[in-house]
Short mmCIF file of N, CA and C in Angstrom, two decimals:
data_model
loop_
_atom_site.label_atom_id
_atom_site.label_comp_id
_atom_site.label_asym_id
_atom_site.label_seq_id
_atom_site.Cartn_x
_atom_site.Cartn_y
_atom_site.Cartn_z
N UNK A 126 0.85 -1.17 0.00
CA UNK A 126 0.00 0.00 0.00
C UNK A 126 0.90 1.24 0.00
N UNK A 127 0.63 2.12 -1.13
CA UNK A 127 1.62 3.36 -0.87
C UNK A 127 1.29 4.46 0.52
N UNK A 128 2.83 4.88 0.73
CA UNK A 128 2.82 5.76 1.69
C UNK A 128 2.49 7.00 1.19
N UNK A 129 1.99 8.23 2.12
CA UNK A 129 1.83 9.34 1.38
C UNK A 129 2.86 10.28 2.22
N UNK A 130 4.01 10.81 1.49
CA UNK A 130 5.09 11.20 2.50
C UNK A 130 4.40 12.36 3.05
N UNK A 131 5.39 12.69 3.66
CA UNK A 131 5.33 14.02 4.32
C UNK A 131 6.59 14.95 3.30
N UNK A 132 6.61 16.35 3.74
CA UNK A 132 7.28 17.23 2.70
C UNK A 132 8.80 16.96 2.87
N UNK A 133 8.97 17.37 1.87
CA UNK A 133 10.77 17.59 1.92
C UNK A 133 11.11 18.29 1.29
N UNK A 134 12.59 18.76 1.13
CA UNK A 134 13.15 19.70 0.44
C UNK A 134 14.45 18.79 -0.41
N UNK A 135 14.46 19.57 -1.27
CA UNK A 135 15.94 19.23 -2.52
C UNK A 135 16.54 20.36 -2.48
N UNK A 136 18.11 20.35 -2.32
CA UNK A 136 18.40 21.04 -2.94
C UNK A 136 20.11 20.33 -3.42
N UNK A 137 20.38 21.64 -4.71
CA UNK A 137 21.30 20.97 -5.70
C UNK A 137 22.74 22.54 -5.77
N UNK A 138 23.51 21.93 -6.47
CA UNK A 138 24.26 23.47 -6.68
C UNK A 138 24.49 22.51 -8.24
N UNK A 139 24.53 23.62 -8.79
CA UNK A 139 24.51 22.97 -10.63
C UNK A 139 25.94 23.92 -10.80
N UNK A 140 27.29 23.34 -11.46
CA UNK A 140 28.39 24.06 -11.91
C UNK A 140 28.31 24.41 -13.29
N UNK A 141 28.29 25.41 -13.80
CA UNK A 141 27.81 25.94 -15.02
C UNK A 141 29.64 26.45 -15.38
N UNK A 142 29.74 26.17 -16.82
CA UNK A 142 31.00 26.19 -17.56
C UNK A 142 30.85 27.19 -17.61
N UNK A 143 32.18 28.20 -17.80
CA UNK A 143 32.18 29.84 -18.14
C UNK A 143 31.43 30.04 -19.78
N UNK A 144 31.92 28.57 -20.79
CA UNK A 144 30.92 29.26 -21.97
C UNK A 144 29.74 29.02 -21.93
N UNK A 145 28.86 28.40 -20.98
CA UNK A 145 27.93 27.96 -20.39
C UNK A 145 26.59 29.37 -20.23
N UNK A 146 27.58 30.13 -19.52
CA UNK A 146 27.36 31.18 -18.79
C UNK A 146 26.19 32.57 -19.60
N UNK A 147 25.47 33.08 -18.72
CA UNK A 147 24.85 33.85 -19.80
C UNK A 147 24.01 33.72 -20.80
N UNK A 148 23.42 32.36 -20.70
CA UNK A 148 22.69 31.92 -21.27
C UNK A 148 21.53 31.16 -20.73
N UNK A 149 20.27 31.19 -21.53
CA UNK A 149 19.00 30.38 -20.84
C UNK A 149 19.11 28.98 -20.70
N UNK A 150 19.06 28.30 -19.40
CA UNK A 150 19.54 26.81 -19.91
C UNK A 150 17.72 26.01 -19.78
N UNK A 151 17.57 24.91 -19.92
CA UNK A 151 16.25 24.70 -19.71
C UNK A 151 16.32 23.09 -18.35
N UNK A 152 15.42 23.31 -17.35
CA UNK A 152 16.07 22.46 -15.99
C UNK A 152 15.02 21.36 -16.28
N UNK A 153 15.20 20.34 -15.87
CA UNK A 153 13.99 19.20 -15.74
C UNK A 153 14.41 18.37 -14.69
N UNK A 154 13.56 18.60 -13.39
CA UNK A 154 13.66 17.60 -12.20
C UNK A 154 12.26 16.76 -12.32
N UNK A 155 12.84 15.19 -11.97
CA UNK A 155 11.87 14.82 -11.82
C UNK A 155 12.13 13.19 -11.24
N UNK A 156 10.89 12.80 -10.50
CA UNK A 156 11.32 11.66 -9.52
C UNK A 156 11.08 10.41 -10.38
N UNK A 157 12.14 9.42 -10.31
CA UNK A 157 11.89 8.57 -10.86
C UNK A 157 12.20 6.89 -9.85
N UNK A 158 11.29 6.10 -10.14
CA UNK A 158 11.68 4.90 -9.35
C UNK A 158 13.58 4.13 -9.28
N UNK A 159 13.25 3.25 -8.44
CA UNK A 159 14.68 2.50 -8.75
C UNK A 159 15.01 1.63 -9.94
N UNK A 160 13.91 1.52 -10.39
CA UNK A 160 14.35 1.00 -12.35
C UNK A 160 14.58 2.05 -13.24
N UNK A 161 14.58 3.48 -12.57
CA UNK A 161 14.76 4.71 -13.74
C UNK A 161 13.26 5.20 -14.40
N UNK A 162 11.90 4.34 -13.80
CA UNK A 162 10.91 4.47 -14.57
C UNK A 162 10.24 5.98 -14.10
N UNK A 163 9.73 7.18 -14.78
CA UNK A 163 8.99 8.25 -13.72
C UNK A 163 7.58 7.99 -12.89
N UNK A 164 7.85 8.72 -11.83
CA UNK A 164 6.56 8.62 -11.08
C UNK A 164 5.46 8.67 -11.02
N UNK A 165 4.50 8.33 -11.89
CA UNK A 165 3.22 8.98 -12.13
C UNK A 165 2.38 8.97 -11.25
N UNK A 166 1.53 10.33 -11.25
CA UNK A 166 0.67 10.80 -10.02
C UNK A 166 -0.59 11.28 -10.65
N UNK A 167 -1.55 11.08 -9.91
CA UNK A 167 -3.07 11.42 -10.66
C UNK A 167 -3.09 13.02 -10.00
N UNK A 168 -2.77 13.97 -10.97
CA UNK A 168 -3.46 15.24 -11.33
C UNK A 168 -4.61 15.71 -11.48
N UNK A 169 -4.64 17.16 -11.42
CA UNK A 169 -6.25 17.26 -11.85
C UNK A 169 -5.93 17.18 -13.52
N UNK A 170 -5.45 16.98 -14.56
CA UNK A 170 -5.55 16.59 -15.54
C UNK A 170 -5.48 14.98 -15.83
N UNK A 171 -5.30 13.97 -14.92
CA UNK A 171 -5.15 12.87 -14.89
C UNK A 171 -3.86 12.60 -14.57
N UNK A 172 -3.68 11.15 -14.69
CA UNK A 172 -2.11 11.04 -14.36
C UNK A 172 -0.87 11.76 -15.53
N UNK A 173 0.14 11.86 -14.25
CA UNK A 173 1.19 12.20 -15.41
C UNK A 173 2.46 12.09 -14.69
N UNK A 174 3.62 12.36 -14.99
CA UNK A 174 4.72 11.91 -14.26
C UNK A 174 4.96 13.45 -13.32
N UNK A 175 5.38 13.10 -12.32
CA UNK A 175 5.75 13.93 -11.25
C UNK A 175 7.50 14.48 -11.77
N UNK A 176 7.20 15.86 -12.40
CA UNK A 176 8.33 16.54 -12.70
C UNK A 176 8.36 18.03 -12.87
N UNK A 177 9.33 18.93 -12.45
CA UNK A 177 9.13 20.25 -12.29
C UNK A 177 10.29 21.00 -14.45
N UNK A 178 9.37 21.54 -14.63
CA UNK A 178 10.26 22.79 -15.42
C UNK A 178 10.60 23.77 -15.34
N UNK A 179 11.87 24.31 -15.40
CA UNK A 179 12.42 25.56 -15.52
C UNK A 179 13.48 25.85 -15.94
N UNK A 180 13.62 27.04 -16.09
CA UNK A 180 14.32 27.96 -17.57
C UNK A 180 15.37 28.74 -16.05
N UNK A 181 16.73 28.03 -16.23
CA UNK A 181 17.69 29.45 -15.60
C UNK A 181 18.78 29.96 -16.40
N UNK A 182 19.47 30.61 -15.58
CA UNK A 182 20.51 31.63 -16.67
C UNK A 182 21.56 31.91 -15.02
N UNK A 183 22.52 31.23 -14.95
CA UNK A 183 23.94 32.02 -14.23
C UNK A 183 24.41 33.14 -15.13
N UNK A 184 24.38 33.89 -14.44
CA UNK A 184 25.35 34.90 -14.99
C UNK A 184 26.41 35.02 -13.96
N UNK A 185 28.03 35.98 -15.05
CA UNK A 185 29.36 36.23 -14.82
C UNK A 185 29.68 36.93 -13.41
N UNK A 186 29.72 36.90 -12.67
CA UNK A 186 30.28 38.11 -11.74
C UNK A 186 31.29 39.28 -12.35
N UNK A 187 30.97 40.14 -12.09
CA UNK A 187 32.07 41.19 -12.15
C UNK A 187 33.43 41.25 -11.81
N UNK A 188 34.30 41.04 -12.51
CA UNK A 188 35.95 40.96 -12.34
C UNK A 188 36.07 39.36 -11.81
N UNK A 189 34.92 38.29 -12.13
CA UNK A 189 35.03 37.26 -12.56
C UNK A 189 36.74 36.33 -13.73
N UNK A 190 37.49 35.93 -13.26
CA UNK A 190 38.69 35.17 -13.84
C UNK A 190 37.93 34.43 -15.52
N UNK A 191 37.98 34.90 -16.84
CA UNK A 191 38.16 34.01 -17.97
C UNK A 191 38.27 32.67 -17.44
N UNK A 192 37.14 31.67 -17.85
CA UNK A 192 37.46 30.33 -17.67
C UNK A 192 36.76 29.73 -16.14
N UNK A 193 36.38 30.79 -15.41
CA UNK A 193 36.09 29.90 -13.99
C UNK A 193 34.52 29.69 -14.45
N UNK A 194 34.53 28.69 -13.53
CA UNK A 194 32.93 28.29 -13.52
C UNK A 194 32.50 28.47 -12.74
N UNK A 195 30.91 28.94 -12.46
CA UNK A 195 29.57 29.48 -11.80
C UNK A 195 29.12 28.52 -11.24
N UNK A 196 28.93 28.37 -9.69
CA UNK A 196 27.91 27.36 -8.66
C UNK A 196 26.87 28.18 -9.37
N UNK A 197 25.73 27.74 -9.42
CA UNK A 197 24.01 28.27 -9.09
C UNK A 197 23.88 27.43 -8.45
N UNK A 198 23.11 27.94 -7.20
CA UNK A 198 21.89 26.51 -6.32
C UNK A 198 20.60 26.43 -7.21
N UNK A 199 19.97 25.25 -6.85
CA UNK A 199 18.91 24.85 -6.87
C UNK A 199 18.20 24.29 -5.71
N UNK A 200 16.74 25.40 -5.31
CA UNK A 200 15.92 24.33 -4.17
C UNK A 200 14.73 24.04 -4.88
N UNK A 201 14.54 22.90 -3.91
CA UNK A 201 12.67 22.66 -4.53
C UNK A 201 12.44 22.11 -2.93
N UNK A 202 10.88 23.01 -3.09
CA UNK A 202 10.45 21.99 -1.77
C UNK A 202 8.97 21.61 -2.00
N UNK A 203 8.92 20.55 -1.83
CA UNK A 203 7.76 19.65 -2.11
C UNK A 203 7.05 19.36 -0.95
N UNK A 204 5.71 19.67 -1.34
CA UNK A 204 4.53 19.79 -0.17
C UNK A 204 4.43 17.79 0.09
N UNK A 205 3.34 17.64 1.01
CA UNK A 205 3.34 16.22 1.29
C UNK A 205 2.15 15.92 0.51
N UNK A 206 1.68 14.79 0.30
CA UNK A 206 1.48 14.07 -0.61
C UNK A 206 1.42 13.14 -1.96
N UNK A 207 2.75 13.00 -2.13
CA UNK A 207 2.80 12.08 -3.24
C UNK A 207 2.67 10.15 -2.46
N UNK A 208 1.55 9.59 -3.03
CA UNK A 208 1.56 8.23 -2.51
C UNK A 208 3.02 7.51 -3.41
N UNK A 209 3.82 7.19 -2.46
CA UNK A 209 4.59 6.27 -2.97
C UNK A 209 4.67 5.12 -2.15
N UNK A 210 4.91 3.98 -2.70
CA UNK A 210 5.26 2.53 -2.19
C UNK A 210 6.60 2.52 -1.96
N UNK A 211 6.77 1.46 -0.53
CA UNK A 211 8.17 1.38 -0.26
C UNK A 211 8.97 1.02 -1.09
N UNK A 212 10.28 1.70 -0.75
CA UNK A 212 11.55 1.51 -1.96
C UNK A 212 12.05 2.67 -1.99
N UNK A 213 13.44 2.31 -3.22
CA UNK A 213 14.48 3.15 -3.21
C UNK A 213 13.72 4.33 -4.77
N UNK A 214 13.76 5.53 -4.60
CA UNK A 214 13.60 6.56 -5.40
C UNK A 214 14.57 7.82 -5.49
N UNK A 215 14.92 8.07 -6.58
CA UNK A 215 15.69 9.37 -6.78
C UNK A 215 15.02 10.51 -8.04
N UNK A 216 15.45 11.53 -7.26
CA UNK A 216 15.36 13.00 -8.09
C UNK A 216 16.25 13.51 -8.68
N UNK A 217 16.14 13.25 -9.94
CA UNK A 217 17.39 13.47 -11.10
C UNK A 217 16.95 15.03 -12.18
N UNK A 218 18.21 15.92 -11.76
CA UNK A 218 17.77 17.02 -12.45
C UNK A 218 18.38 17.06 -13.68
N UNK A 219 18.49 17.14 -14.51
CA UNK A 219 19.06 17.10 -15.95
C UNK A 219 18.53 18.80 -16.97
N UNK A 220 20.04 19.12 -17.40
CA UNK A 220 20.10 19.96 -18.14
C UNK A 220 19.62 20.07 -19.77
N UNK A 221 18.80 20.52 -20.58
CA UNK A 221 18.66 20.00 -21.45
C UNK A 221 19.80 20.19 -22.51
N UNK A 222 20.48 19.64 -23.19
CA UNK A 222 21.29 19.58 -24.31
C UNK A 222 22.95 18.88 -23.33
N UNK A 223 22.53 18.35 -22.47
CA UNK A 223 24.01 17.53 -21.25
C UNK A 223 23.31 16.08 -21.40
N UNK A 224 24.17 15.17 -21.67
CA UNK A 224 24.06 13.66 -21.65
C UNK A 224 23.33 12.97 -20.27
N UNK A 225 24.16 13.48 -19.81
CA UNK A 225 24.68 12.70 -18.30
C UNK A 225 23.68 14.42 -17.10
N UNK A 226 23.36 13.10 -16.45
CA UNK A 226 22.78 13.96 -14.87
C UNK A 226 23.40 14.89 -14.60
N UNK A 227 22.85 16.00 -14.19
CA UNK A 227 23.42 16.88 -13.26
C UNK A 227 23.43 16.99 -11.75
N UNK A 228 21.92 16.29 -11.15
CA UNK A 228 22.22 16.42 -9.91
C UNK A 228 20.98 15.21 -9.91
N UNK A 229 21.65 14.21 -8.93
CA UNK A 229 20.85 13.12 -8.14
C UNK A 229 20.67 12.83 -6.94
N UNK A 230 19.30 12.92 -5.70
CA UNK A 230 19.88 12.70 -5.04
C UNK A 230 18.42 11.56 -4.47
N UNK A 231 18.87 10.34 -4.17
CA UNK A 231 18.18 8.96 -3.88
C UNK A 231 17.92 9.36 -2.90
N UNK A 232 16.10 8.81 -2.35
CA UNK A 232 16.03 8.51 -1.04
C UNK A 232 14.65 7.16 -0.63
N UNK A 233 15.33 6.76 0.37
CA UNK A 233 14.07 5.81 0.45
C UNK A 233 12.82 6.02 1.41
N UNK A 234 11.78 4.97 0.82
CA UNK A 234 10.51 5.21 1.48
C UNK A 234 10.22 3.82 2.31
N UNK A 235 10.08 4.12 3.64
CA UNK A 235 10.08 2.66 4.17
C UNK A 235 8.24 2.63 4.49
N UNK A 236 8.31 1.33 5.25
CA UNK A 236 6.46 1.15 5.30
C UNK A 236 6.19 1.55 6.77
N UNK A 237 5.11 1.51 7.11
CA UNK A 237 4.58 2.01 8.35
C UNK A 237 4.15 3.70 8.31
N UNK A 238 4.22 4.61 6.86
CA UNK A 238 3.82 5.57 7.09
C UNK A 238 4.97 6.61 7.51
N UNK A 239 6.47 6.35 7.27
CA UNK A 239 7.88 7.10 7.39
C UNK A 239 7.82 7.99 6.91
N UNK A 240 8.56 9.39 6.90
CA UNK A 240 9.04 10.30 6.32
C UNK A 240 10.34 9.67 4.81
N UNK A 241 10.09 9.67 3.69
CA UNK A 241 11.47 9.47 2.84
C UNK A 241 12.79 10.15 3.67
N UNK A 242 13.53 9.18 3.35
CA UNK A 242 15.03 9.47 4.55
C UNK A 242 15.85 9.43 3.20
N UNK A 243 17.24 10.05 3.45
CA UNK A 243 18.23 10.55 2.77
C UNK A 243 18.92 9.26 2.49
N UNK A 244 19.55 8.53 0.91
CA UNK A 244 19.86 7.51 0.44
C UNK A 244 21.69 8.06 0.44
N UNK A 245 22.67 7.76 0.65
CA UNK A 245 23.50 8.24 0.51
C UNK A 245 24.56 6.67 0.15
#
């Protein structure tokens, strides 16, 4: 029987390349099971996979070094209710036009009605 968590927070620091920089990048977080499959959750449009969009842009600092690269953070905080069943789940944020993940971070859901705890 799925649990319905309680809230939590994400957060990420994304390293953005200096030619990176200054530009709109496009973000996609979104939770996916321990087979990689996404989460789907019944919406008021019906189901659909549990994932956030957004559009950021690091910009240069002033008297910024040629060549260094830009932390940006990323938070998200997620209200309670998503029913999930016990098991291992992660939130994988991915850059659009980057192969490979940018920020993952696993956590599991145990039974009895738990808070998701930090997978490390």
């Amino acid at each position: 029987m799925p649990n319905t968590h309680s809230s939590f927070r994400f957060g990420a620091f994304l390293d953005i390349d200096w030619d990176e920089t200054n530009r709109q990048h496009k973000l996609t977080c979104q939770l996916l099971t321990t087979d990689g499959d996404p989460v789907v959750v019944t919406g008021p449009h019906g189901p659909q996979p549990m994932l956030f969009e957004a559009a950021a842009e690091a910009g240069r600092m002033p008297g910024a070094i040629h060549g260094t690269s830009v932390r940006m953070p990323l938070a998200l905080s997620i209200p309670p209710g998503i029913p999930l069943e016990p098991g291992l789940y992660e939130w994988r944020v991915e850059v659009e036009g980057f192969e490979h993940a940018t920020a993952v971070e696993a956590f599991i859901v145990t039974g009895g009605g738990h808070s998701p705890m930090p997978y490390d």
